[in-house]
Amino acid sequence: MAKQYDEYVDIFSDSSISELAENKKRKKSLKIKFAIISTAMLLICGSVAAAAVIHNFNIKPEESADTVISEPESTPVSKAETEVSKEESKEEVINFKSDAKFTKNPSLLSTQVKKALDNEIMSSYVVLYDTTTDQIIYERDSEKKCYPASTTKLMTAVVSSKYLKKNDLITVGDEIKLIGYDSSVANLKKGMKLTYEMLLDALLLPSGNDAAYTIAVATAKAYKQDDSLKNEECIKIFAELMNQAAKEMGCKGTHFTAPDGFHDDDHYVTASDMLRIATYAANTPIVMNSCKKYEAEWELPDPETKTESDEESEASVIDGTESSEENSDETLPAEDELPKEMIWYNSNQLLDKDGGQYSRYATGMKTGYTDEAGTCVVSSATMSNHTLIAVVMKSPSNYQKYHESNLLFTVGFNLFDLKYKHNDEWVN
């Protein structure tokens, strides 16, 4: 910059101006001479001022205030390109990627402790993970295919949390008829109105398959911004969202077909993949807020409160358009037949203070059972700001899955000199 400054001053130096004045003196009159000298003085002042600006602000000569900088011509953006840009922006915001590496460190446990766990654990697929140090402490066949049953609902909760808000008011519809025979339910009825937060409790505490379908349909309609979608189409869309989320989380042996986990041969996971889902859920506050509750009591909103879907349905009737399958001849229950409050209890006995497997350090997460999946539990526990997650799949009994979860936590926390305490009595 010093060189540029010197060159800039040389161009308008006193010597060059004097020489120019002498040449003009021989050809012009005295009057013209004075005019030129005056002009020269103005140039000198201008050069000094410009030089000062350049020196103080480190600006290149060609970027001075007198220079006109041409702006590049703008390229017209098509509507299609704008839509793509918006979609890309949406994908950047809604993603399920995690920084966790799930590092495997076989040396964490002594040979003696690992052998004792191998002998004690009877469940088929197991993994214990320390979220604080990002290390897998123990595993058994964690990469093998298994069925998740209702632990699926952790993914249902995570995916829906990206599209629905805590206080969104959702009306229960005919989608609750899609649940399988002998499903676990939250006793939702068509026409009930619940907030999304209430529905998460209905999903994750009593493990309501009816809540799972209501959430899935509401999520798909929000994602597509189309309240006219049929229930079956919504479930397919939601399953696609679940599978996309699993892929982004790094799951390699997982495929979902429904939001509830009711058995389907094409609906499967691995214990390792379920750990990834659980880890993401553990970092989703609205989901963990439900997972950690043992009991939830809610006073339901006034059934007369209008939701967007209600307004869409009324508009289609007024317009005389053909109603969908969901708006069939079946009438809604009378207002006085709908419950005004709901109470749900968590099926996770690690959270039951009066239960035989209770631990005050337990913080969730989700149970599951089908004949094909066996009994399962994904659980978490925290001590001294140190959190472990245990995945226990296809256990021979309820007692065994909780017993093993507590055993895994005992071993895991002991690595950090933390004494994990829990009940260890028989439970059905």
Short mmCIF file of C-alpha atoms in Angstrom, two decimals, residues 142-367:
data_model
loop_
_atom_site.label_atom_id
_atom_site.label_comp_id
_atom_site.label_asym_id
_atom_site.label_seq_id
_atom_site.Cartn_x
_atom_site.Cartn_y
_atom_site.Cartn_z
CA SER A 142 -26.39 -55.01 18.21
CA GLU A 143 -26.09 -55.04 14.41
CA LYS A 144 -28.54 -57.90 13.85
CA LYS A 145 -32.09 -57.37 12.62
CA CYS A 146 -34.84 -57.35 15.23
CA TYR A 147 -38.36 -55.98 15.65
CA PRO A 148 -38.85 -52.76 17.65
CA ALA A 149 -42.51 -53.07 18.67
CA SER A 150 -43.59 -49.84 20.43
CA THR A 151 -40.06 -48.53 20.88
CA THR A 152 -40.82 -47.33 17.33
CA LYS A 153 -42.74 -44.48 18.97
CA LEU A 154 -39.49 -42.75 19.86
CA MET A 155 -38.99 -42.16 16.14
CA THR A 156 -42.64 -41.17 15.74
CA ALA A 157 -42.17 -38.55 18.44
CA VAL A 158 -38.89 -37.24 17.03
CA VAL A 159 -40.14 -36.90 13.44
CA SER A 160 -43.43 -35.26 14.40
CA SER A 161 -41.61 -32.77 16.65
CA LYS A 162 -40.07 -31.24 13.52
CA TYR A 163 -43.45 -30.34 12.02
CA LEU A 164 -45.83 -29.88 14.95
CA LYS A 165 -45.65 -27.36 17.77
CA LYS A 166 -46.32 -27.87 21.45
CA ASN A 167 -49.68 -26.07 21.51
CA ASP A 168 -50.97 -27.14 18.07
CA LEU A 169 -54.57 -28.26 18.52
CA ILE A 170 -55.28 -31.56 16.78
CA THR A 171 -58.66 -33.25 16.28
CA VAL A 172 -58.80 -37.05 16.55
CA GLY A 173 -60.36 -38.57 13.44
CA ASP A 174 -61.03 -41.90 11.77
CA GLU A 175 -57.30 -42.62 11.63
CA ILE A 176 -57.62 -44.31 15.03
CA LYS A 177 -59.48 -47.14 13.25
CA LEU A 178 -56.23 -48.09 11.52
CA ILE A 179 -54.69 -49.58 14.65
CA GLY A 180 -54.14 -53.32 14.83
CA TYR A 181 -56.16 -55.81 16.86
CA ASP A 182 -55.38 -55.84 20.59
CA SER A 183 -53.27 -52.67 20.34
CA SER A 184 -52.21 -50.69 23.36
CA VAL A 185 -54.28 -47.50 23.38
CA ALA A 186 -54.61 -44.13 25.10
CA ASN A 187 -58.42 -44.34 24.82
CA LEU A 188 -58.73 -41.51 22.32
CA LYS A 189 -62.12 -40.96 20.73
CA LYS A 190 -63.03 -39.44 17.42
CA GLY A 191 -63.79 -35.75 17.80
CA MET A 192 -61.52 -35.24 20.82
CA LYS A 193 -59.23 -32.23 20.59
CA LEU A 194 -55.78 -32.41 22.12
CA THR A 195 -52.64 -30.33 21.88
CA TYR A 196 -49.56 -31.92 20.34
CA GLU A 197 -47.95 -32.01 23.80
CA MET A 198 -50.93 -34.00 25.14
CA LEU A 199 -50.70 -36.41 22.23
CA LEU A 200 -47.00 -37.00 22.95
CA ASP A 201 -47.94 -38.03 26.48
CA ALA A 202 -50.66 -40.30 25.06
CA LEU A 203 -48.06 -41.79 22.72
CA LEU A 204 -45.15 -42.29 25.10
CA LEU A 205 -46.75 -43.07 28.48
CA PRO A 206 -49.54 -45.62 27.89
CA SER A 207 -48.01 -46.33 24.46
CA GLY A 208 -51.19 -45.44 22.60
CA ASN A 209 -51.29 -46.72 19.04
CA ASP A 210 -54.32 -44.48 18.55
CA ALA A 211 -52.13 -41.50 19.48
CA ALA A 212 -49.44 -42.72 17.07
CA TYR A 213 -51.84 -42.66 14.10
CA THR A 214 -53.34 -39.32 15.09
CA ILE A 215 -49.86 -37.78 15.31
CA ALA A 216 -48.76 -39.37 12.03
CA VAL A 217 -51.76 -38.04 10.10
CA ALA A 218 -51.41 -34.56 11.58
CA THR A 219 -47.69 -34.53 10.76
CA ALA A 220 -48.15 -35.63 7.15
CA LYS A 221 -50.82 -32.98 6.57
CA ALA A 222 -48.57 -30.32 8.09
CA TYR A 223 -45.61 -31.50 6.01
CA LYS A 224 -47.60 -31.46 2.77
CA GLN A 225 -49.69 -28.44 3.86
CA ASP A 226 -52.76 -30.31 2.69
CA ASP A 227 -55.61 -31.13 5.09
CA SER A 228 -57.49 -33.05 2.41
CA LEU A 229 -55.06 -36.00 2.38
CA LYS A 230 -56.60 -39.38 3.15
CA ASN A 231 -55.46 -41.29 6.20
CA GLU A 232 -53.77 -44.15 4.34
CA GLU A 233 -51.82 -41.69 2.21
CA CYS A 234 -50.75 -39.79 5.33
CA ILE A 235 -49.39 -42.96 6.92
CA LYS A 236 -47.28 -43.69 3.83
CA ILE A 237 -45.94 -40.15 3.84
CA PHE A 238 -45.11 -40.37 7.54
CA ALA A 239 -43.32 -43.70 7.08
CA GLU A 240 -41.20 -42.06 4.36
CA LEU A 241 -40.31 -39.27 6.77
CA MET A 242 -39.35 -41.85 9.40
CA ASN A 243 -37.10 -43.72 6.98
CA GLN A 244 -35.47 -40.52 5.76
CA ALA A 245 -34.80 -39.51 9.38
CA ALA A 246 -33.30 -42.93 10.13
CA LYS A 247 -30.98 -42.60 7.15
CA GLU A 248 -29.80 -39.16 8.26
CA MET A 249 -29.17 -40.49 11.77
CA GLY A 250 -26.85 -43.11 10.29
CA CYS A 251 -29.14 -46.12 10.74
CA LYS A 252 -28.11 -48.90 8.35
CA GLY A 253 -30.39 -51.80 9.29
CA THR A 254 -33.74 -50.09 9.83
CA HIS A 255 -37.00 -49.77 7.90
CA PHE A 256 -40.34 -48.41 9.12
CA THR A 257 -43.83 -48.95 7.72
CA ALA A 258 -46.05 -47.52 10.47
CA PRO A 259 -45.90 -45.06 13.39
CA ASP A 260 -46.80 -47.52 16.16
CA GLY A 261 -44.59 -50.58 15.73
CA PHE A 262 -47.44 -53.08 15.40
CA HIS A 263 -45.77 -56.11 13.85
CA ASP A 264 -44.94 -56.07 10.16
CA ASP A 265 -42.16 -58.22 8.70
CA ASP A 266 -40.94 -55.15 6.78
CA HIS A 267 -40.78 -53.00 9.92
CA TYR A 268 -37.49 -53.67 11.66
CA VAL A 269 -34.41 -52.16 13.32
CA THR A 270 -31.13 -53.15 14.95
CA ALA A 271 -30.26 -52.42 18.57
CA SER A 272 -27.47 -50.18 17.30
CA ASP A 273 -29.89 -48.19 15.14
CA MET A 274 -32.38 -47.94 17.98
CA LEU A 275 -29.58 -46.46 20.07
CA ARG A 276 -29.07 -43.75 17.43
CA ILE A 277 -32.79 -42.96 17.47
CA ALA A 278 -32.88 -42.92 21.27
CA THR A 279 -29.84 -40.65 21.44
CA TYR A 280 -31.51 -38.17 19.11
CA ALA A 281 -34.72 -38.36 21.14
CA ALA A 282 -32.74 -37.75 24.34
CA ASN A 283 -31.63 -34.44 22.83
CA THR A 284 -35.15 -33.40 21.80
CA PRO A 285 -36.59 -31.59 24.85
CA ILE A 286 -40.30 -31.89 24.03
CA VAL A 287 -39.91 -35.64 23.52
CA MET A 288 -37.87 -36.23 26.69
CA ASN A 289 -40.36 -34.15 28.65
CA SER A 290 -42.92 -36.89 27.99
CA CYS A 291 -40.49 -39.83 28.23
CA LYS A 292 -39.49 -39.00 31.79
CA LYS A 293 -43.05 -38.68 33.17
CA TYR A 294 -44.61 -41.53 35.09
CA GLU A 295 -48.02 -39.86 35.23
CA ALA A 296 -49.73 -37.21 33.09
CA GLU A 297 -53.10 -35.62 33.85
CA TRP A 298 -54.69 -33.27 31.34
CA GLU A 299 -57.84 -31.19 31.16
CA LEU A 300 -58.85 -31.32 27.50
CA PRO A 301 -59.64 -28.23 25.40
CA ASP A 302 -63.25 -27.30 24.71
CA PRO A 303 -64.55 -29.61 21.93
CA GLU A 304 -66.13 -26.55 20.27
CA THR A 305 -62.69 -25.03 19.62
CA LYS A 306 -62.10 -24.93 15.87
CA THR A 307 -58.96 -26.35 14.30
CA GLU A 308 -57.75 -25.83 10.73
CA SER A 309 -58.90 -29.32 9.75
CA ASP A 310 -62.37 -28.57 11.14
CA GLU A 311 -62.59 -25.41 9.02
CA GLU A 312 -61.45 -27.32 5.92
CA SER A 313 -64.13 -29.96 6.47
CA GLU A 314 -66.86 -27.35 6.94
CA ALA A 315 -65.75 -25.54 3.79
CA SER A 316 -65.99 -28.71 1.70
CA VAL A 317 -69.55 -29.31 2.93
CA ILE A 318 -70.55 -25.74 2.12
CA ASP A 319 -68.98 -25.98 -1.33
CA GLY A 320 -70.80 -29.25 -1.96
CA THR A 321 -67.58 -31.09 -2.72
CA GLU A 322 -67.36 -34.81 -2.19
CA SER A 323 -66.19 -35.70 1.31
CA SER A 324 -63.30 -38.09 1.91
CA GLU A 325 -63.48 -41.51 3.51
CA GLU A 326 -62.59 -39.92 6.83
CA ASN A 327 -65.82 -37.84 6.76
CA SER A 328 -68.16 -40.78 6.38
CA ASP A 329 -71.75 -41.19 7.59
CA GLU A 330 -70.59 -42.00 11.10
CA THR A 331 -71.57 -39.21 13.46
CA LEU A 332 -69.30 -37.79 16.11
CA PRO A 333 -70.00 -38.63 19.75
CA ALA A 334 -72.18 -36.13 21.55
CA GLU A 335 -70.20 -33.42 23.33
CA ASP A 336 -71.14 -34.80 26.75
CA GLU A 337 -69.85 -38.25 25.72
CA LEU A 338 -66.31 -37.02 25.08
CA PRO A 339 -64.02 -37.09 28.11
CA LYS A 340 -63.11 -33.72 29.57
CA GLU A 341 -59.84 -34.91 31.08
CA MET A 342 -57.36 -37.74 30.61
CA ILE A 343 -54.90 -39.47 32.94
CA TRP A 344 -52.11 -41.67 31.59
CA TYR A 345 -49.45 -43.75 33.35
CA ASN A 346 -46.10 -44.74 31.93
CA SER A 347 -45.59 -48.40 31.09
CA ASN A 348 -41.88 -48.02 31.95
CA GLN A 349 -41.52 -49.55 35.42
CA LEU A 350 -38.12 -47.96 35.96
CA LEU A 351 -40.12 -44.76 36.60
CA ASP A 352 -42.71 -46.24 38.97
CA LYS A 353 -41.77 -45.23 42.52
CA ASP A 354 -43.88 -48.04 43.92
CA GLY A 355 -42.53 -50.63 41.48
CA GLY A 356 -40.04 -53.41 41.98
CA GLN A 357 -37.58 -52.06 39.41
CA TYR A 358 -37.73 -48.34 40.23
CA SER A 359 -34.61 -46.19 40.08
CA ARG A 360 -34.58 -42.52 41.00
CA TYR A 361 -31.88 -42.00 38.37
CA ALA A 362 -34.02 -43.28 35.48
CA THR A 363 -35.16 -40.64 32.97
CA GLY A 364 -37.14 -42.67 30.40
CA MET A 365 -37.52 -43.77 27.61
CA LYS A 366 -39.87 -46.33 25.89
CA THR A 367 -41.15 -49.88 26.27
#
